[in-house]
Every structure is written in structure tokens, then in C-alpha cells.
Backbone atoms as SQL, in Angstrom:
CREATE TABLE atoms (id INTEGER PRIMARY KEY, chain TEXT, resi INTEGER, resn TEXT, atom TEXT, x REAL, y REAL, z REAL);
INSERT INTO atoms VALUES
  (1, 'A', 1, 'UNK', 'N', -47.884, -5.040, 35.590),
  (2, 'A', 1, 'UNK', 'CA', -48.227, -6.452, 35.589),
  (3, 'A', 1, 'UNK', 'C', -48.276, -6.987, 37.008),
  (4, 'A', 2, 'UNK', 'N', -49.143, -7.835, 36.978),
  (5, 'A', 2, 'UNK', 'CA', -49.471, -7.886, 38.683),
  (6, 'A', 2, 'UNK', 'C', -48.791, -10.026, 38.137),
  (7, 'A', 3, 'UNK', 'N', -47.682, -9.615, 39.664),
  (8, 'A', 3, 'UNK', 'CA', -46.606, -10.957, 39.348),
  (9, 'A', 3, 'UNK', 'C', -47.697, -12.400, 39.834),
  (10, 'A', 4, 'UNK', 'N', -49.091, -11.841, 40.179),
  (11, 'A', 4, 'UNK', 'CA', -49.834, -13.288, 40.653),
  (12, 'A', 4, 'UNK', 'C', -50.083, -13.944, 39.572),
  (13, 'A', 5, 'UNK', 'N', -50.587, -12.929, 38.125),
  (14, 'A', 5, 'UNK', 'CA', -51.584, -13.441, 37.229),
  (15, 'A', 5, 'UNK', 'C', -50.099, -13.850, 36.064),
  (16, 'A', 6, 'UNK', 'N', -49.141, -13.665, 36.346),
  (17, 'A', 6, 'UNK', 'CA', -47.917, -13.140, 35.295),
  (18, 'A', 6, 'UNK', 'C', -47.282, -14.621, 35.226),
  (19, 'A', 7, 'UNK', 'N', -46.825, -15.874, 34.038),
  (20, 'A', 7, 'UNK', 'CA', -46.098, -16.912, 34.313),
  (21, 'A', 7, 'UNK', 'C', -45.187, -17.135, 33.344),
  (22, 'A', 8, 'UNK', 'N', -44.474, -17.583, 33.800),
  (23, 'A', 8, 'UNK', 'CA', -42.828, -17.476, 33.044),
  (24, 'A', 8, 'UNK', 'C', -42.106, -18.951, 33.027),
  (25, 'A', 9, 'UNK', 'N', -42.054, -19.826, 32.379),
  (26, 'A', 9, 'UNK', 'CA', -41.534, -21.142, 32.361),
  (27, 'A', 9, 'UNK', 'C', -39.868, -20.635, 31.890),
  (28, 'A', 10, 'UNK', 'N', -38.791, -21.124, 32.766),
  (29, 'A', 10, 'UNK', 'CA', -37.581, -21.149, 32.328),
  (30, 'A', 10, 'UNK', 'C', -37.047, -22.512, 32.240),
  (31, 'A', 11, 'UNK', 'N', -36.362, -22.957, 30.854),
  (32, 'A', 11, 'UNK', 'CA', -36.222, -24.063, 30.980),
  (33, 'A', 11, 'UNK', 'C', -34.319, -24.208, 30.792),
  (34, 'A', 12, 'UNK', 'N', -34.017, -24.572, 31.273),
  (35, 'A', 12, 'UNK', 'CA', -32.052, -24.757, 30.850),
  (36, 'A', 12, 'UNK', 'C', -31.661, -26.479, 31.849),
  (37, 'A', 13, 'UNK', 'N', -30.606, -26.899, 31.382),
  (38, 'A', 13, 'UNK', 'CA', -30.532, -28.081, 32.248),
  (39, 'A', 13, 'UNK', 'C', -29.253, -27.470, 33.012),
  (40, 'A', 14, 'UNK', 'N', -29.036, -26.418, 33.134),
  (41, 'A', 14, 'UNK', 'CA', -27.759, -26.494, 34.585),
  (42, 'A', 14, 'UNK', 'C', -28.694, -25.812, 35.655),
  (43, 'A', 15, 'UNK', 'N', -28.592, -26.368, 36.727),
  (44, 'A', 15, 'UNK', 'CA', -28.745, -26.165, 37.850),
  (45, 'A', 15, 'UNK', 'C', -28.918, -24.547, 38.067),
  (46, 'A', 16, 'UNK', 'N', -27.097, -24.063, 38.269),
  (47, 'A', 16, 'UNK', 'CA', -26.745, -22.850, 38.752),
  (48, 'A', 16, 'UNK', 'C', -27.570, -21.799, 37.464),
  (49, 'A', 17, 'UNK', 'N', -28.112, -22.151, 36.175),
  (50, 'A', 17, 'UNK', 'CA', -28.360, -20.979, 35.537),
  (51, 'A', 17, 'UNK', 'C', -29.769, -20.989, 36.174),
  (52, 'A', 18, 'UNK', 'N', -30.542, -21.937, 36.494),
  (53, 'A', 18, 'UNK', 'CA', -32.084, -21.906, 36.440),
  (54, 'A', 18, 'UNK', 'C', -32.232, -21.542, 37.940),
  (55, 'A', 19, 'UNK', 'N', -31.564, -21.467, 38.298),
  (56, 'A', 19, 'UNK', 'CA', -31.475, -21.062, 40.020),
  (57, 'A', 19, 'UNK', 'C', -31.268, -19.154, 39.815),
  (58, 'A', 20, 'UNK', 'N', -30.459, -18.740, 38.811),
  (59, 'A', 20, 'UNK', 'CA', -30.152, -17.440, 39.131),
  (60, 'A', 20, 'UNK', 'C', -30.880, -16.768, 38.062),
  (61, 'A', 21, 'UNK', 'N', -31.582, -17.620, 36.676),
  (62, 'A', 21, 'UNK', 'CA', -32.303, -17.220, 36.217),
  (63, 'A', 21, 'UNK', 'C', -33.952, -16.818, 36.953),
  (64, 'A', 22, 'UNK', 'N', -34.244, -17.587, 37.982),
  (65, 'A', 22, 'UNK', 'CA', -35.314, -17.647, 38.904),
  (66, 'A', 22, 'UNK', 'C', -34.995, -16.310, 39.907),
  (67, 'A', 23, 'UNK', 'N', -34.262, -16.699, 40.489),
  (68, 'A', 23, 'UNK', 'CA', -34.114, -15.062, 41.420),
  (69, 'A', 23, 'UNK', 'C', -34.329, -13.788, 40.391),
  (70, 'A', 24, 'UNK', 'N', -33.792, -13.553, 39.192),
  (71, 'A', 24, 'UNK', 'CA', -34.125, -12.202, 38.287),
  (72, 'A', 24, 'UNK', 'C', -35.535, -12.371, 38.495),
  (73, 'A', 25, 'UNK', 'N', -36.233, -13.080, 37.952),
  (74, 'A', 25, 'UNK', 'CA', -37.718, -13.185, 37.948),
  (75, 'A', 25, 'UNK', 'C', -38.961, -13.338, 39.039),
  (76, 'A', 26, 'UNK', 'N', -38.154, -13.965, 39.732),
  (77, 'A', 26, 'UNK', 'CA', -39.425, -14.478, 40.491),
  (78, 'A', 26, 'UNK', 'C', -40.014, -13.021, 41.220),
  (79, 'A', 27, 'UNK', 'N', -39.488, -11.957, 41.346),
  (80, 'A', 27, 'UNK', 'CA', -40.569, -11.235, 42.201),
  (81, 'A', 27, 'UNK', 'C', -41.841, -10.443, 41.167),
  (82, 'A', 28, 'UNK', 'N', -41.517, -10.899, 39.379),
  (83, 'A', 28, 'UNK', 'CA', -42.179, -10.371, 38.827),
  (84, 'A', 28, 'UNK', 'C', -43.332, -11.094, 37.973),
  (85, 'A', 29, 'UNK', 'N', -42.880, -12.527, 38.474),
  (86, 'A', 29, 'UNK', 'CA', -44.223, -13.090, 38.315),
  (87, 'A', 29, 'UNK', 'C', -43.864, -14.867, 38.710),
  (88, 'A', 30, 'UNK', 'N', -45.386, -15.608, 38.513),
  (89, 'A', 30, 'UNK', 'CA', -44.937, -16.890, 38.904),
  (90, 'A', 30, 'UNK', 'C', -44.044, -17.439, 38.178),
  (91, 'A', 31, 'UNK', 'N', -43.043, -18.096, 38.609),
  (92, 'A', 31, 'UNK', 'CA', -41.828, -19.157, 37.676),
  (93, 'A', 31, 'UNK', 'C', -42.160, -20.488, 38.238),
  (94, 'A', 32, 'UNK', 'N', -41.820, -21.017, 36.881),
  (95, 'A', 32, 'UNK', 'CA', -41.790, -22.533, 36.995),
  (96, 'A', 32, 'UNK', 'C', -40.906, -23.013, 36.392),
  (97, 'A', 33, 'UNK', 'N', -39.972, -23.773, 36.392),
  (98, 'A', 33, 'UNK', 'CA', -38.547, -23.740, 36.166),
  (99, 'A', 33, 'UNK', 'C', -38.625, -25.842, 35.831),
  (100, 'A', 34, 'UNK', 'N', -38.080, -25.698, 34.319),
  (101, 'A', 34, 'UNK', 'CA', -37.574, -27.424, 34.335),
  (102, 'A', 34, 'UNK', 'C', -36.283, -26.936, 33.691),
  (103, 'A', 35, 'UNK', 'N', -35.459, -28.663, 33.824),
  (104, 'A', 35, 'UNK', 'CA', -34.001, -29.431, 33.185),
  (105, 'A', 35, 'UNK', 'C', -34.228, -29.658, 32.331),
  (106, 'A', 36, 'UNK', 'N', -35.110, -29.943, 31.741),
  (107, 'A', 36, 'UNK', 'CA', -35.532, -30.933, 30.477),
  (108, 'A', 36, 'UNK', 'C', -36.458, -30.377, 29.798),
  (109, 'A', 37, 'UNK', 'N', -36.204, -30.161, 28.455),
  (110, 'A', 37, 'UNK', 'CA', -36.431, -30.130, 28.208),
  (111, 'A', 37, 'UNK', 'C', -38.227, -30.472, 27.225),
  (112, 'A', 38, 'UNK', 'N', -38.005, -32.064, 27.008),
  (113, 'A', 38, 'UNK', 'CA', -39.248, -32.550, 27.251),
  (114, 'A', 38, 'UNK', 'C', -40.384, -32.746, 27.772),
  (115, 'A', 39, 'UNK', 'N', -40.195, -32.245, 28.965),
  (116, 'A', 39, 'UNK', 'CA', -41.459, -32.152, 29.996),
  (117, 'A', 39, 'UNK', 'C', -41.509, -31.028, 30.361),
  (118, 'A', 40, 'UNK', 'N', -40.769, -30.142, 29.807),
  (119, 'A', 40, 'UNK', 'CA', -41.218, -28.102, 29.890),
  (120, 'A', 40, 'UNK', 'C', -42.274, -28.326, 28.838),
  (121, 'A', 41, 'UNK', 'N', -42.068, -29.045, 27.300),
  (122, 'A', 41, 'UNK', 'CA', -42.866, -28.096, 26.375),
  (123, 'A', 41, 'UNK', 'C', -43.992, -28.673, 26.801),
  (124, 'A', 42, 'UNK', 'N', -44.402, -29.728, 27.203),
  (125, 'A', 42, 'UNK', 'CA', -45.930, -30.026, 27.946),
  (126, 'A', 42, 'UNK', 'C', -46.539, -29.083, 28.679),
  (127, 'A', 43, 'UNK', 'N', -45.613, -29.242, 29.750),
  (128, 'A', 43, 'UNK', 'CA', -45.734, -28.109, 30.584),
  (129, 'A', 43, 'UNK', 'C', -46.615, -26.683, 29.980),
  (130, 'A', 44, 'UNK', 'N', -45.539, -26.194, 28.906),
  (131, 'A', 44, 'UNK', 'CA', -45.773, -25.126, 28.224),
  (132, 'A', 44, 'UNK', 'C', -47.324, -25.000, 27.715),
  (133, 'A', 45, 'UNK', 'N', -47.635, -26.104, 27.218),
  (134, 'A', 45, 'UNK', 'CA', -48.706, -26.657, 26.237),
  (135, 'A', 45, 'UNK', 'C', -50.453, -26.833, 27.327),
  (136, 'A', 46, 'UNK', 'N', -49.450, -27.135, 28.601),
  (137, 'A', 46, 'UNK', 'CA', -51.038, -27.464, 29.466),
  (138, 'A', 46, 'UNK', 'C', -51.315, -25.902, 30.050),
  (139, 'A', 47, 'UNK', 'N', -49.860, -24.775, 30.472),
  (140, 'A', 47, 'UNK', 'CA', -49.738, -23.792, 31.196),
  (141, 'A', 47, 'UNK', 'C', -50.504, -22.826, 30.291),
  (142, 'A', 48, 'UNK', 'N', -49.679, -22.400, 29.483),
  (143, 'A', 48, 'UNK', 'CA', -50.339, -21.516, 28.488),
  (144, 'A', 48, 'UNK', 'C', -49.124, -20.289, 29.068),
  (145, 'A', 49, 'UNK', 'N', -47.697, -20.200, 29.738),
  (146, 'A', 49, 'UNK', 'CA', -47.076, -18.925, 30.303),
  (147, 'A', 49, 'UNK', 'C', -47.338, -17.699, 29.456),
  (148, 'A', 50, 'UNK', 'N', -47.062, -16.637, 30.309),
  (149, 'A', 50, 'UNK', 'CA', -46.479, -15.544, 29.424),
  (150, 'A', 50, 'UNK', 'C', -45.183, -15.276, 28.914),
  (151, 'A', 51, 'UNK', 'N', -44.785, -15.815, 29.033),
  (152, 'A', 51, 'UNK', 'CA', -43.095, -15.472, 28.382),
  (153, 'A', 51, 'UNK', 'C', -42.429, -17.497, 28.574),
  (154, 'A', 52, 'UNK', 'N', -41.536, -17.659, 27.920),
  (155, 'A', 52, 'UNK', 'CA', -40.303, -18.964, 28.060),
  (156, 'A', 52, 'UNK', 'C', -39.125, -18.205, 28.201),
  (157, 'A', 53, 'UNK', 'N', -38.557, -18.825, 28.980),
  (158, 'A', 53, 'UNK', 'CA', -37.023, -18.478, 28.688),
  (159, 'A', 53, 'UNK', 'C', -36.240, -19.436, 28.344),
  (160, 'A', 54, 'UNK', 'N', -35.652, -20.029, 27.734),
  (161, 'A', 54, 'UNK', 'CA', -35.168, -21.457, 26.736),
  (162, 'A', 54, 'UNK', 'C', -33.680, -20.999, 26.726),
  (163, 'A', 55, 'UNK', 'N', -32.819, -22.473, 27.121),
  (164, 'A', 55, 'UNK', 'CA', -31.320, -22.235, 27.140),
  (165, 'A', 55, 'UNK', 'C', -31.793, -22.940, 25.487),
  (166, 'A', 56, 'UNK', 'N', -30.574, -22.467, 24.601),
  (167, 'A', 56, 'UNK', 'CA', -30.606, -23.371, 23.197),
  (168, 'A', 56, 'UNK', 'C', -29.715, -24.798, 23.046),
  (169, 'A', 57, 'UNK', 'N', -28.732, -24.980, 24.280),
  (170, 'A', 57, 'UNK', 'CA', -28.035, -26.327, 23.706),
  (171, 'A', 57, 'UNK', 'C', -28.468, -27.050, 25.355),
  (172, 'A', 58, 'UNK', 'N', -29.241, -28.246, 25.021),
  (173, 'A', 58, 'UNK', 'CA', -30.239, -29.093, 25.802),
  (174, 'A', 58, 'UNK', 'C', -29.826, -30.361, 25.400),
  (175, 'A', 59, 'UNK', 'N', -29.720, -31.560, 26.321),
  (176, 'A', 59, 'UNK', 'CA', -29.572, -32.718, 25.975),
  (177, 'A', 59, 'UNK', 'C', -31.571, -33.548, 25.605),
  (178, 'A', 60, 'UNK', 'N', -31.566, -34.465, 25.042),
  (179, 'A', 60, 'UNK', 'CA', -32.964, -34.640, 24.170),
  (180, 'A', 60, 'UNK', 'C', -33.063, -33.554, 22.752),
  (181, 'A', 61, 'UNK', 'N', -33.836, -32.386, 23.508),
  (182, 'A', 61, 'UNK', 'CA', -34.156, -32.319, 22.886),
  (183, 'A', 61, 'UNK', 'C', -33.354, -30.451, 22.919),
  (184, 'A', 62, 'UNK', 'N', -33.223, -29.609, 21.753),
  (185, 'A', 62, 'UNK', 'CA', -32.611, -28.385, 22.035),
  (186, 'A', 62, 'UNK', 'C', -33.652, -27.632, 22.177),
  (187, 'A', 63, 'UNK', 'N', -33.107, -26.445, 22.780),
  (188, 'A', 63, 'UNK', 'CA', -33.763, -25.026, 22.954),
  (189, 'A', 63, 'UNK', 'C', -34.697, -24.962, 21.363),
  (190, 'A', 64, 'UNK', 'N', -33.441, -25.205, 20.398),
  (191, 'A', 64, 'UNK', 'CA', -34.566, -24.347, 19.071),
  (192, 'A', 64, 'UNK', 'C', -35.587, -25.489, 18.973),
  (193, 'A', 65, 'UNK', 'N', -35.578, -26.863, 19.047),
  (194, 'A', 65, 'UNK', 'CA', -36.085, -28.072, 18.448),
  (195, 'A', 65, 'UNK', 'C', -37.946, -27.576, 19.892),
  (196, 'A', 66, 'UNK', 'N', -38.066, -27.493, 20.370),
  (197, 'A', 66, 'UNK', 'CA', -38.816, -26.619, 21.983),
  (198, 'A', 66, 'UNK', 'C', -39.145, -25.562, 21.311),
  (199, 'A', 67, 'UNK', 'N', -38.437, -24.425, 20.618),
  (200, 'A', 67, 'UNK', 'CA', -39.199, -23.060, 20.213),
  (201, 'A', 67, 'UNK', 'C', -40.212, -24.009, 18.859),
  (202, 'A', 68, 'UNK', 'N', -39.982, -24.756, 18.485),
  (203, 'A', 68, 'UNK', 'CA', -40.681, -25.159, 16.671),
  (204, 'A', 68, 'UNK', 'C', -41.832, -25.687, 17.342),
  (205, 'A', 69, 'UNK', 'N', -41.458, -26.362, 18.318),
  (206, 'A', 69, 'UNK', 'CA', -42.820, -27.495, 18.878),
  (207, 'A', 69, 'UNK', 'C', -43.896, -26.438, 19.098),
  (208, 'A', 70, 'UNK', 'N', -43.092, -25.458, 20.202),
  (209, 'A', 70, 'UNK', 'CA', -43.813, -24.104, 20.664),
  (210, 'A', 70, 'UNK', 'C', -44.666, -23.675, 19.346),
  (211, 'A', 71, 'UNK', 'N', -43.933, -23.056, 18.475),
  (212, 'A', 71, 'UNK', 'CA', -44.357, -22.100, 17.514),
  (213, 'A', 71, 'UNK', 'C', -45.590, -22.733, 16.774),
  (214, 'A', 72, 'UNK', 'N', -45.455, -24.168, 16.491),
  (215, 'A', 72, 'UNK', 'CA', -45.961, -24.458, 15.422),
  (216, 'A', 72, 'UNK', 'C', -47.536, -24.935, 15.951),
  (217, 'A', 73, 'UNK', 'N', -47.591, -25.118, 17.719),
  (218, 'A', 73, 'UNK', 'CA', -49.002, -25.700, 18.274),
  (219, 'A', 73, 'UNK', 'C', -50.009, -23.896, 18.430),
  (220, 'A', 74, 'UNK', 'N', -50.988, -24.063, 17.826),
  (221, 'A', 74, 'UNK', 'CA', -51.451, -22.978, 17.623),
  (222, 'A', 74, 'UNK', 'C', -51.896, -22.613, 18.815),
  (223, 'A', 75, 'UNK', 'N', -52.299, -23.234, 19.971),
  (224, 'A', 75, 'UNK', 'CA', -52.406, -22.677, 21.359),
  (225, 'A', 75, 'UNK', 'C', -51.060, -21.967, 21.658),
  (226, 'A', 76, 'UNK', 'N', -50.166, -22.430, 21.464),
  (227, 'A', 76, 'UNK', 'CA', -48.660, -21.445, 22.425),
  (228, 'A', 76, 'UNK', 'C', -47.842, -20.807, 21.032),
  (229, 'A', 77, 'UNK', 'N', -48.634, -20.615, 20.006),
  (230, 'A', 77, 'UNK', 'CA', -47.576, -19.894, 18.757),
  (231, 'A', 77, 'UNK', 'C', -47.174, -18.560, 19.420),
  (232, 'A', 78, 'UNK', 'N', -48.176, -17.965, 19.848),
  (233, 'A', 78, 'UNK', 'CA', -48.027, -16.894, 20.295),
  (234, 'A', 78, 'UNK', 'C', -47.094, -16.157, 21.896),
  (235, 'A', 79, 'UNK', 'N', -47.058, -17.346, 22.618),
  (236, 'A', 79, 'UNK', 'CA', -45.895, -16.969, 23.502),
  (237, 'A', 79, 'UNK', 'C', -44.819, -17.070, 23.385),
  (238, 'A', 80, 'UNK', 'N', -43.950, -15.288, 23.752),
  (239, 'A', 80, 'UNK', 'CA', -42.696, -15.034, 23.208),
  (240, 'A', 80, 'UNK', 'C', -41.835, -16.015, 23.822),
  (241, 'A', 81, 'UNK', 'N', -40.780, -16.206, 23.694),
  (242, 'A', 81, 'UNK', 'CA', -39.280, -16.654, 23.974),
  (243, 'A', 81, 'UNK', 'C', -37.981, -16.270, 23.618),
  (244, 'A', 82, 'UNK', 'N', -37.188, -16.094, 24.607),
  (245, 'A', 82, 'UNK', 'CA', -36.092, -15.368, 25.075),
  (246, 'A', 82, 'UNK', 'C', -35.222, -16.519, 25.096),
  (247, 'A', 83, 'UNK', 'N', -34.375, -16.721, 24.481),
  (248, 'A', 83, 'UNK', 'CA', -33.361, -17.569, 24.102),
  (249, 'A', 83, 'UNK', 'C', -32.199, -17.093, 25.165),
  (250, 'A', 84, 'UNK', 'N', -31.487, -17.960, 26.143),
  (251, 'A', 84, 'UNK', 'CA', -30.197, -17.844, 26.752),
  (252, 'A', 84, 'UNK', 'C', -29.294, -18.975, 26.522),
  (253, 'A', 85, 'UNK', 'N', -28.015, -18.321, 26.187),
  (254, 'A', 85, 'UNK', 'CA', -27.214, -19.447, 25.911),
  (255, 'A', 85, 'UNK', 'C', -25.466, -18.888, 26.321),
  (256, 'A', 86, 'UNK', 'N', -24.564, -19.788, 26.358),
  (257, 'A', 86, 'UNK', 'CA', -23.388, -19.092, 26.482),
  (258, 'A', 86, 'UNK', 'C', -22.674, -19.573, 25.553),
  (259, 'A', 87, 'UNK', 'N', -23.406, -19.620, 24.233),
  (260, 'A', 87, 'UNK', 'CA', -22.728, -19.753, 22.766),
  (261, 'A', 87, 'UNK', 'C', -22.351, -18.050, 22.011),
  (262, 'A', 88, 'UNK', 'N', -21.600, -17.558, 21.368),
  (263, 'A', 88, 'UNK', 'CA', -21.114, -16.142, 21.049),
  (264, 'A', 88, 'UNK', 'C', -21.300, -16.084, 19.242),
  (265, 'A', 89, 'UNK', 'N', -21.757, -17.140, 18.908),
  (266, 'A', 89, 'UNK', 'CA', -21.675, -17.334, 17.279),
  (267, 'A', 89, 'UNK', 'C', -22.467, -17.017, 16.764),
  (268, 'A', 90, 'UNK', 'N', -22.134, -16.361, 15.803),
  (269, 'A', 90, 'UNK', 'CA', -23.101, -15.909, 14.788),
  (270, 'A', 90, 'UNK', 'C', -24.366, -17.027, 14.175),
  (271, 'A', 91, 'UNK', 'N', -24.343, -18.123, 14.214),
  (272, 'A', 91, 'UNK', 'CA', -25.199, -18.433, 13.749),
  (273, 'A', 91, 'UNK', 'C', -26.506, -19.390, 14.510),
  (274, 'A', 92, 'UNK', 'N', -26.268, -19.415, 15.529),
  (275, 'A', 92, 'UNK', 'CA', -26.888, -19.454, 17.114),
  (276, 'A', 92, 'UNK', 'C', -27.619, -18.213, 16.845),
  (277, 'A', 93, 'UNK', 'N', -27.545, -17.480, 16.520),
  (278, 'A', 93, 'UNK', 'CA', -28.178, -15.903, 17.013),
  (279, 'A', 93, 'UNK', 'C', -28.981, -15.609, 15.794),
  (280, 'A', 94, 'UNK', 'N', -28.708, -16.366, 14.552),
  (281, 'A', 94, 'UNK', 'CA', -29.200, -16.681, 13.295),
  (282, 'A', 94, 'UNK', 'C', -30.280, -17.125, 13.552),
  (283, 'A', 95, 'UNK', 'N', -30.249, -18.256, 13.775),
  (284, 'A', 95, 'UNK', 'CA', -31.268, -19.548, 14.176),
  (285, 'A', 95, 'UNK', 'C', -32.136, -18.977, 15.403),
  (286, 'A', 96, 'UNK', 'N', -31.470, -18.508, 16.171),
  (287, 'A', 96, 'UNK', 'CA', -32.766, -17.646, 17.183),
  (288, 'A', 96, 'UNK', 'C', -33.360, -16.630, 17.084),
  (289, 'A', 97, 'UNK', 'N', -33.184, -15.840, 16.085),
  (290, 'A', 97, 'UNK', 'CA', -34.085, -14.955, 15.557),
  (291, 'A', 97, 'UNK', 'C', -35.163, -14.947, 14.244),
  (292, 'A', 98, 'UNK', 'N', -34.381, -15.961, 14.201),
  (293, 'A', 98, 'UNK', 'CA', -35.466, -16.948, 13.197),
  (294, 'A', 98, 'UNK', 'C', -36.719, -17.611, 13.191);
């Protein structure tokens, strides 16, 4: 994959994750990185990325409430998402594989 043509929206609202989530990535393709939720899935919607990376507990609006918007607009159904979170529960992991 050539990292020019390659785009990756990560969205989480802490600072320190979207900062160290960006260094893993960035030499493998473009990142574009929001807090908020709300103005990633636009984002998402005008970009078209190849991959999201979505924290699941978000103030507005959540990670999963962002994957449905995602899933359900038939332009971005199809781009995957990678759920990060520092929740350990079973049913977090339910709901994201869902």
C-alpha cells in the first residue's frame, strides 16, 4: 500500500491516545485525526478513508452511535473500523462486533 493514496481517520477525544495512535500510523498512510466525534463522521462522509479507528466511549456522540451513522450511509458502509477503547467488558466487545 503506497501511504500517499492510503487514509485513515482516527477519532478518540483524549489527546495523549490520538497523538500515539497517529505515530503507529502515520508512516503508513495519510491520518487525519478528530476529538469529536461529530465532525469526524462528516469528515468520514466527505473523505471516503480507508480504515476509522473509533475510541467507543465519546462525549456527544459514542464510538458505536459513529459506527451506525457510518454503516448505515451507503457511501461509507463499507469502510472497516477498528474500535479502541480501555473498557475490558464483555459486552463492549459484544456491541463492537456487532
Amino acid at each position: 500500500m503506497d501511504s500517499e493514496t492510503q487514509k485513515v481517520v482516527i477519532i478518540d477525544d483524549e489527546p495523549t491516545t490520538l497523538l500515539l495512535l497517529e505515530s503507529a500510523v502515520e508512516s503508513l498512510a495519510k491520518v487525519v485525526t478528530f476529538s469529536q466525534s461529530v465532525q469526524a463522521f462528516e469528515s468520514v462522509k466527505l473523505h471516503r478513508p480507508d480504515l476509522v479507528v473509533l475510541d467507543i466511549s465519546m462525549p456527544k456522540m459514542s464510538g458505536f452511535e459513529v459506527c451506525k451513522q457510518i454503516k448505515v450511509c451507503p457511501d461509507t458502509a463499507s469502510i472497516p473500523i477498528i474500535f479502541v477503547t480501555s473498557h475490558s467488558d464483555i459486552e463492549n466487545e459484544r456491541i463492537a462486533l456487532s
